[in-house]
Short mmCIF file of C-alpha atoms in Angstrom, two decimals:
data_model
loop_
_atom_site.label_atom_id
_atom_site.label_comp_id
_atom_site.label_asym_id
_atom_site.label_seq_id
_atom_site.Cartn_x
_atom_site.Cartn_y
_atom_site.Cartn_z
CA VAL A 113 1.88 -21.14 -8.56
CA GLN A 114 4.40 -20.72 -5.89
CA LEU A 115 4.96 -17.95 -3.93
CA THR A 116 8.24 -17.93 -1.75
CA ASP A 117 8.61 -14.49 -0.66
CA ARG A 118 12.00 -13.82 1.44
CA LEU A 119 11.55 -10.31 1.59
CA VAL A 120 10.97 -9.84 5.41
CA GLU A 121 12.44 -13.37 6.88
CA GLY A 122 13.89 -12.05 10.33
CA THR A 123 12.27 -8.65 10.28
CA SER A 124 9.80 -8.00 13.16
CA LEU A 125 6.61 -6.82 11.90
CA ALA A 126 3.23 -6.90 15.05
CA GLY A 127 0.81 -7.62 13.70
CA GLY A 128 -3.42 -6.01 14.71
CA SER A 129 -2.57 -2.29 16.57
CA GLY A 130 -1.44 -2.47 19.23
CA GLY A 131 3.32 -2.26 19.66
CA SER A 132 5.74 -0.18 19.06
CA GLY A 133 7.15 -2.03 16.52
CA GLY A 134 10.21 -1.48 18.15
CA GLY A 135 12.48 -4.48 18.20
CA GLY A 136 9.26 -6.66 18.38
CA GLY A 137 8.02 -8.87 21.53
CA SER A 138 7.12 -12.34 21.77
CA GLY A 139 3.74 -11.48 19.42
CA GLY A 140 5.99 -9.80 16.69
CA GLY A 141 5.66 -10.67 13.56
CA ALA A 142 2.19 -13.30 13.86
CA GLY A 143 0.57 -10.04 11.53
CA ALA A 144 2.95 -10.97 9.07
CA ALA A 145 3.14 -14.89 9.42
CA SER A 146 -0.06 -15.36 8.61
CA ASN A 147 -0.17 -12.65 5.97
CA PRO A 148 0.26 -14.66 2.54
CA LEU A 149 1.97 -11.31 0.82
CA LEU A 150 4.98 -11.93 2.97
CA SER A 151 5.51 -14.94 4.55
CA GLY A 152 5.06 -16.78 0.87
CA ALA A 153 2.39 -19.89 -0.71
CA SER A 154 -0.22 -21.70 -2.85
CA GLY A 155 -2.61 -20.83 -5.29
CA ARG A 156 -3.74 -20.23 -8.60
CA VAL A 157 -3.42 -17.76 -11.37
CA TRP A 158 -6.20 -16.71 -13.78
CA ILE A 159 -4.61 -14.98 -17.22
CA SER A 160 -7.36 -13.78 -20.29
CA ALA A 161 -6.75 -13.52 -23.56
CA GLU A 162 -8.05 -10.43 -23.03
CA GLY A 163 -5.42 -9.51 -20.45
CA ASP A 164 -7.45 -9.98 -17.26
CA VAL A 165 -5.26 -11.33 -14.58
CA ARG A 166 -6.25 -13.37 -11.11
CA LEU A 167 -4.10 -14.69 -8.41
CA GLU A 168 -4.91 -16.13 -4.83
CA LEU A 169 -3.16 -17.12 -2.23
CA GLN A 170 -4.65 -19.45 0.33
CA SER A 171 -3.34 -19.04 3.54
CA GLY A 172 -4.95 -20.08 7.18
CA ASP A 173 -7.13 -16.85 7.30
CA GLY A 174 -9.03 -16.73 4.04
CA ALA A 175 -6.92 -16.52 0.32
CA THR A 176 -5.78 -12.89 -0.71
CA GLN A 177 -7.02 -12.53 -4.06
CA ILE A 178 -5.54 -9.54 -6.72
CA LEU A 179 -7.68 -9.02 -9.63
CA TYR A 180 -6.44 -7.16 -12.63
CA ASP A 181 -8.21 -5.70 -15.61
CA GLY A 182 -6.60 -3.84 -17.34
CA HIS A 183 -7.19 -0.16 -15.85
CA THR A 184 -7.47 -1.17 -11.77
CA ILE A 185 -5.15 -3.37 -9.61
CA THR A 186 -7.51 -4.67 -7.69
CA LEU A 187 -6.30 -6.62 -3.83
CA TYR A 188 -8.50 -8.56 -1.45
CA ASP A 189 -6.81 -8.72 2.81
CA ALA A 190 -9.25 -12.30 3.74
CA ALA A 191 -7.31 -11.06 6.64
CA THR A 192 -8.19 -7.63 7.44
CA HIS A 193 -11.13 -8.11 5.45
CA THR A 194 -10.03 -5.09 3.17
CA ARG A 195 -10.23 -4.58 -0.67
CA TYR A 196 -7.14 -2.13 -1.70
CA GLU A 197 -7.45 -0.73 -5.10
CA TYR A 198 -5.62 1.34 -6.99
CA THR A 199 -5.72 2.52 -11.03
CA PRO A 200 -2.71 4.15 -12.60
CA PRO A 201 -2.32 7.38 -14.43
CA ALA A 202 -2.71 6.53 -17.59
CA PRO A 203 0.86 7.03 -19.94
CA ALA A 204 0.89 11.10 -21.04
CA GLY A 205 -0.86 11.21 -24.35
CA GLY A 206 -1.08 7.61 -24.61
CA GLY A 207 -5.87 9.01 -24.72
CA GLY A 208 -7.02 7.02 -21.34
CA SER A 209 -5.25 3.65 -19.69
CA GLN A 210 -7.01 0.90 -22.34
CA ALA A 211 -4.35 1.64 -24.99
CA ALA A 212 -1.45 -0.77 -23.30
CA PRO A 213 -3.58 -3.45 -23.40
CA GLN A 214 -4.83 -2.28 -27.26
CA GLN A 215 -1.07 -1.85 -28.71
CA GLN A 216 -0.76 -5.66 -28.81
CA GLY A 217 -5.06 -7.11 -28.55
CA GLY A 218 -4.31 -8.30 -24.97
CA GLN A 219 -2.80 -11.11 -26.02
CA VAL A 220 -0.16 -13.12 -24.35
CA PRO A 221 2.91 -11.94 -25.93
CA SER A 222 4.63 -14.17 -28.30
CA VAL A 223 7.97 -15.29 -27.57
CA THR A 224 9.28 -13.31 -30.70
CA ARG A 225 7.54 -9.89 -28.44
CA ILE A 226 9.26 -10.57 -25.70
CA GLN A 227 13.13 -11.29 -27.06
CA GLU A 228 11.98 -7.79 -28.79
CA ALA A 229 11.48 -6.40 -25.23
CA ILE A 230 14.57 -8.31 -23.79
CA THR A 231 16.94 -6.59 -26.04
CA ARG A 232 15.99 -2.88 -26.02
CA LEU A 233 16.68 -3.65 -22.33
CA MET A 234 20.17 -4.68 -22.80
CA GLY A 235 21.25 -0.76 -22.58
CA HIS A 236 20.61 -1.47 -18.87
CA VAL A 237 21.77 -4.53 -17.68
CA ASP A 238 23.06 -8.02 -18.08
CA LEU A 239 21.46 -10.75 -20.69
CA SER A 240 21.96 -13.92 -20.69
CA GLY A 241 20.94 -16.26 -23.48
CA ALA A 242 17.65 -18.37 -23.74
CA ILE A 243 18.54 -21.46 -22.09
CA PRO A 244 16.07 -24.10 -22.88
CA THR A 245 14.32 -25.61 -19.66
CA ASP A 246 10.94 -26.67 -18.76
CA VAL A 247 8.89 -25.49 -16.42
CA ALA A 248 5.63 -27.35 -14.90
CA GLY A 249 5.59 -30.14 -17.81
CA GLN A 250 6.32 -27.01 -20.48
CA PRO A 251 8.93 -26.61 -22.06
CA ALA A 252 10.33 -23.22 -21.97
CA TYR A 253 13.08 -20.69 -22.17
CA ALA A 254 15.10 -19.13 -18.83
CA VAL A 255 17.25 -15.93 -19.29
CA LYS A 256 19.33 -14.54 -16.45
CA ILE A 257 18.75 -10.74 -16.61
CA SER A 258 22.02 -8.35 -13.46
CA PRO A 259 21.97 -4.92 -13.00
CA LYS A 260 24.85 -3.28 -15.27
CA ARG A 261 25.74 -0.17 -12.92
CA ASN A 262 25.43 0.04 -9.87
CA GLY A 263 21.57 -3.07 -8.39
CA GLY A 264 22.53 -1.45 -4.67
CA LEU A 265 21.51 -4.61 -3.24
CA VAL A 266 19.97 -6.62 -6.12
CA GLY A 267 21.84 -9.51 -7.63
CA SER A 268 19.99 -10.22 -10.77
CA ALA A 269 16.41 -11.92 -11.96
CA GLU A 270 14.81 -15.37 -13.83
CA LEU A 271 12.39 -14.93 -15.98
CA GLU A 272 11.20 -17.83 -17.56
CA TRP A 273 7.91 -17.88 -20.53
CA ASP A 274 6.55 -21.78 -22.30
CA ALA A 275 8.02 -21.76 -25.53
CA VAL A 276 4.98 -22.87 -27.01
CA HIS A 277 2.58 -20.20 -25.75
CA GLY A 278 5.19 -17.15 -24.40
CA ALA A 279 2.55 -17.42 -21.68
CA PRO A 280 5.64 -16.75 -18.21
CA LEU A 281 5.84 -19.05 -15.89
CA ARG A 282 8.39 -18.66 -13.25
CA LEU A 283 9.67 -15.06 -12.56
CA ALA A 284 12.34 -15.33 -9.38
CA VAL A 285 14.77 -11.58 -8.22
CA TYR A 286 17.79 -12.08 -6.21
CA ALA A 287 19.12 -10.30 -3.87
CA LYS A 288 23.29 -9.71 -4.21
CA GLY A 289 25.47 -13.08 -3.45
CA GLU A 290 22.83 -14.76 -2.53
CA PRO A 291 21.68 -18.46 -3.72
CA ALA A 292 18.24 -18.31 -3.56
CA PRO A 293 15.43 -15.60 -4.21
CA VAL A 294 14.30 -13.95 -2.22
CA LEU A 295 10.59 -13.38 -3.64
CA SER A 296 9.64 -15.73 -6.65
CA LEU A 297 6.39 -17.18 -7.87
CA SER A 298 6.46 -20.06 -10.21
CA ALA A 299 3.52 -22.90 -12.13
CA THR A 300 3.64 -25.89 -10.47
CA GLU A 301 0.46 -27.11 -12.94
CA ILE A 302 -1.04 -25.61 -16.60
CA SER A 303 -3.31 -25.47 -18.46
CA TYR A 304 -4.40 -23.99 -22.16
CA GLY A 305 -8.60 -23.50 -22.95
CA ALA A 306 -11.12 -21.12 -22.19
CA VAL A 307 -11.74 -19.08 -18.60
CA PRO A 308 -15.26 -17.80 -18.07
CA SER A 309 -15.01 -14.02 -17.77
CA SER A 310 -16.80 -14.65 -13.83
CA ILE A 311 -13.22 -15.60 -13.19
CA PHE A 312 -12.14 -11.78 -13.41
CA SER A 313 -15.01 -10.88 -10.54
CA LEU A 314 -14.98 -10.66 -6.75
CA SER A 315 -17.49 -11.85 -4.70
CA LEU A 316 -17.14 -10.80 -1.56
CA PRO A 317 -19.11 -11.15 1.77
CA GLU A 318 -20.86 -8.44 3.59
CA GLY A 319 -18.94 -5.35 5.64
CA VAL A 320 -15.04 -5.43 3.68
CA LYS A 321 -13.86 -2.05 4.39
CA THR A 322 -11.86 -0.11 0.79
CA THR A 323 -9.53 1.74 0.84
CA VAL A 324 -8.35 3.28 -2.60
CA ILE A 325 -5.26 4.56 -3.12
CA ARG A 326 -5.48 6.82 -5.80
CA PRO A 327 -1.71 8.18 -7.12
CA ALA A 328 -0.09 11.54 -6.95
CA ALA A 329 -1.74 13.41 -9.68
CA GLN A 330 -5.59 11.63 -8.88
CA SER A 331 -5.44 12.81 -5.49
CA GLY A 332 -7.46 16.30 -5.13
CA GLY A 333 -6.36 17.14 -2.04
CA SER A 334 -9.56 15.50 -0.34
CA SER A 335 -10.08 11.61 1.22
CA SER A 336 -13.64 11.42 -0.15
CA SER A 337 -13.95 8.07 -2.08
CA GLY A 338 -15.96 10.35 -3.99
CA ALA A 339 -12.68 12.12 -4.86
CA GLN A 340 -12.47 10.54 -8.90
CA ASN A 341 -14.48 12.98 -10.60
CA GLY A 342 -12.41 16.41 -9.44
CA HIS A 343 -9.17 16.14 -9.47
CA ARG A 344 -6.25 18.46 -9.82
CA PRO A 345 -3.95 17.68 -12.09
CA LEU A 346 -0.04 17.31 -11.01
CA ARG A 347 2.52 19.70 -11.47
CA LEU A 348 5.62 18.72 -12.82
CA GLY A 349 6.85 21.30 -13.95
CA ALA A 350 9.26 22.29 -11.20
CA SER A 351 11.80 21.24 -11.22
CA GLY A 352 15.73 22.88 -9.82
CA LEU A 353 15.86 22.72 -6.25
CA ALA A 354 15.28 27.15 -6.72
CA ALA A 355 12.21 26.38 -8.42
CA VAL A 356 10.51 23.15 -5.93
CA SER A 357 11.52 25.10 -2.76
CA ALA A 358 9.86 27.67 -4.05
CA ALA A 359 6.28 25.80 -4.85
CA VAL A 360 6.42 23.59 -1.30
CA PRO A 361 4.88 25.49 1.06
CA PHE A 362 7.63 24.33 3.96
CA LYS A 363 11.48 25.09 4.14
CA LEU A 364 13.15 22.55 1.18
CA GLN A 365 16.62 20.80 3.06
CA ALA A 366 17.43 18.61 0.30
CA PRO A 367 21.40 19.07 0.75
CA ALA A 368 23.83 18.50 -1.58
CA ALA A 369 24.40 15.12 -0.76
CA LEU A 370 23.76 12.23 1.44
CA ALA A 371 25.75 9.82 2.81
CA GLY A 372 28.22 9.92 0.31
CA MET A 373 25.62 10.17 -3.04
CA GLN A 374 25.59 13.28 -4.89
CA ARG A 375 21.68 15.40 -5.73
CA GLN A 376 20.98 14.45 -8.96
CA GLN A 377 17.67 15.65 -9.46
CA VAL A 378 15.02 17.24 -8.04
CA ARG A 379 11.72 16.83 -9.21
CA LEU A 380 8.13 18.86 -7.73
CA ILE A 381 5.04 15.87 -7.09
CA GLU A 382 2.00 15.82 -4.01
CA VAL A 383 1.87 14.18 -1.42
CA ASP A 384 -1.95 14.13 0.05
CA GLY A 385 -2.64 16.71 -2.29
CA HIS A 386 0.25 19.03 -1.55
CA ASP A 387 2.84 20.05 -2.83
CA ALA A 388 6.04 18.42 -2.07
CA ALA A 389 9.35 17.36 -3.15
CA LEU A 390 11.50 14.70 -4.73
CA ILE A 391 14.88 14.03 -4.48
CA SER A 392 17.00 11.32 -5.64
CA TYR A 393 20.63 11.09 -4.20
CA GLY A 394 23.40 8.78 -6.16
CA GLU A 395 22.80 6.61 -9.26
CA GLY A 396 21.26 3.24 -10.61
CA LEU A 397 19.29 0.90 -8.49
CA GLY A 398 21.63 1.99 -5.29
CA GLY A 399 20.42 5.93 -4.69
CA ILE A 400 18.02 7.13 -2.88
CA ALA A 401 15.23 8.91 -3.11
CA VAL A 402 13.39 11.66 -1.19
CA ILE A 403 10.19 12.64 -0.70
CA GLU A 404 9.96 16.12 1.46
CA ALA A 405 6.21 17.20 2.81
CA GLN A 406 4.65 19.45 4.89
CA ALA A 407 4.19 16.60 7.93
CA LYS A 408 -0.49 17.22 8.38
CA GLY A 409 -0.81 19.66 10.91
CA GLY A 410 2.86 20.89 10.76
CA GLY A 411 3.53 18.66 13.74
CA SER A 412 4.79 15.04 13.94
CA SER A 413 2.16 12.89 11.63
CA GLN A 414 3.92 10.61 8.66
CA PRO A 415 3.14 11.56 5.25
CA THR A 416 1.30 9.42 2.95
CA PRO A 417 2.97 8.51 0.02
CA PHE A 418 0.84 6.83 -2.10
CA GLY A 419 -1.85 9.59 -1.23
CA ALA A 420 -4.26 6.84 0.04
CA SER A 421 -7.77 7.53 0.93
CA SER A 422 -10.47 5.62 3.00
CA GLY A 423 -13.41 5.52 0.96
CA SER A 424 -16.23 2.40 2.37
CA SER A 425 -17.96 -0.08 0.33
CA ALA A 426 -22.27 0.13 -0.06
CA GLY A 427 -23.43 0.93 2.86
CA THR A 428 -20.57 0.39 4.51
CA SER A 429 -18.03 3.14 6.76
CA SER A 430 -14.28 2.51 6.29
CA GLY A 431 -12.28 4.05 10.07
CA SER A 432 -8.85 4.02 10.60
CA SER A 433 -9.37 -0.14 10.58
CA SER A 434 -8.82 -0.45 6.85
CA SER A 435 -5.57 0.57 6.84
CA PRO A 436 -2.48 -2.80 7.02
CA SER A 437 -2.88 -4.58 11.00
CA LEU A 438 1.40 -4.34 10.51
CA THR A 439 3.82 -1.91 12.75
CA LEU A 440 6.86 -0.98 11.39
CA PRO A 441 10.56 -1.61 13.54
CA THR A 442 11.28 1.89 15.02
CA VAL A 443 14.19 3.18 15.14
CA SER A 444 15.83 7.43 16.62
CA ILE A 445 17.41 9.75 13.87
CA ASP A 446 18.51 12.42 15.98
CA GLY A 447 15.55 12.11 18.34
CA ALA A 448 13.25 11.49 16.56
CA LYS A 449 11.68 8.32 16.24
CA ALA A 450 11.16 6.95 12.88
CA GLN A 451 9.49 3.71 10.88
CA GLU A 452 11.72 1.15 9.10
CA LEU A 453 11.02 -1.78 6.19
CA PRO A 454 14.12 -3.58 5.68
CA THR A 455 13.93 -5.98 3.21
CA ALA A 456 16.33 -8.31 1.67
CA LEU A 457 16.21 -5.90 -1.64
CA GLY A 458 16.54 -2.16 0.06
CA THR A 459 15.11 -0.02 2.56
CA ILE A 460 12.53 2.40 3.56
CA LEU A 461 12.24 4.34 6.94
CA SER A 462 9.55 7.78 7.19
CA TYR A 463 10.10 9.95 10.13
CA SER A 464 8.97 14.10 11.30
CA SER A 465 11.02 16.82 12.22
CA GLY A 466 10.92 20.81 12.48
CA GLY A 467 7.62 20.10 10.58
CA VAL A 468 8.58 18.00 7.82
CA ALA A 469 7.63 14.62 7.37
CA HIS A 470 10.53 12.96 4.79
CA ILE A 471 10.71 8.51 3.61
CA LEU A 472 13.37 7.65 2.44
CA ALA A 473 14.02 4.58 -0.14
CA GLY A 474 16.42 2.54 -2.03
CA SER A 475 18.46 -0.57 -2.39
CA VAL A 476 20.07 0.14 0.30
CA THR A 477 21.24 -1.65 4.19
CA PRO A 478 19.51 -0.20 6.51
CA SER A 479 22.88 1.76 7.72
CA VAL A 480 23.12 3.22 4.87
CA ILE A 481 19.51 4.63 4.54
CA GLU A 482 19.85 5.81 7.89
CA THR A 483 22.47 7.22 7.31
CA ALA A 484 21.48 9.65 4.76
CA ALA A 485 18.17 10.43 7.32
CA ARG A 486 20.55 11.35 9.67
CA GLY A 487 22.11 14.24 6.88
CA LEU A 488 19.39 15.81 7.17
#
């Protein structure tokens, strides 16, 4: 396969532990340039009949590998000698995370099933017809998908799949008005046959650091790597401005409008095991999501939006070096230092002010996100 990634093209992401991230000196972006997930790379993908997936991307620092076993997503970054693990929460009432794979017997979906899924999408997106094509020497079909309403910076996506086996062969995402894809993963060679089970087990070197990323529903307020056995459930019952304001341990801001977008919804969530608020503005991908949480220690620390907690592999301690070694550019939001990640498909910004930590994200330009942040 060939991964093309132009998401952060032109953005200075400093590697290593130093640097302010504000603009980028001569060494800015060196860490990003060597990361195949950010710069693109060639590699290989294996998919088993049971639904196990392994993606391996080659770089000068070693292979970056992503595995999915139907339950847990594991990413190994050879450059930082770190393994990241994330287990998505089970669907509500689904009876466990195995429910989805078992519904289709763990098989690669047939062309008929793919077409049924596409039909269900038609209420939300515009679709082209299935166009016969060729990918990696295999007869294939292609469709183009574009948002019906307010897609923000997202222009369209293209999906191509094997006409006989139904296996996905190419996925590409385009920014609005751009002829070349911002992100694409495309097969360059493909074969079908038995895949050994050993392919789906990682053999990692000694001393690997592990970071366990827990969704809010699993983050029982503890950073211990053994916290998985006693999570408190995520309370999503509270919604509405008054109810969420009463539940969070800080003064909720949540103005009626930000950057010309009207407030749509206010929900109670958890950030690092503590009650926080999720507020949405506008509609569609071009809207903005805002997380407000109590700053750690009441100071200026940034929140950890997905409840990341550092654990360790057997016998190996994990220090602060287990976090990603990228420093984001910074901007000033009414005197507060904010970290900002601008991409071709959207922007993420985080900062703290007055004891409240904020994360803003949307498929909008940096200027729109910054205007919204200054309205809080």
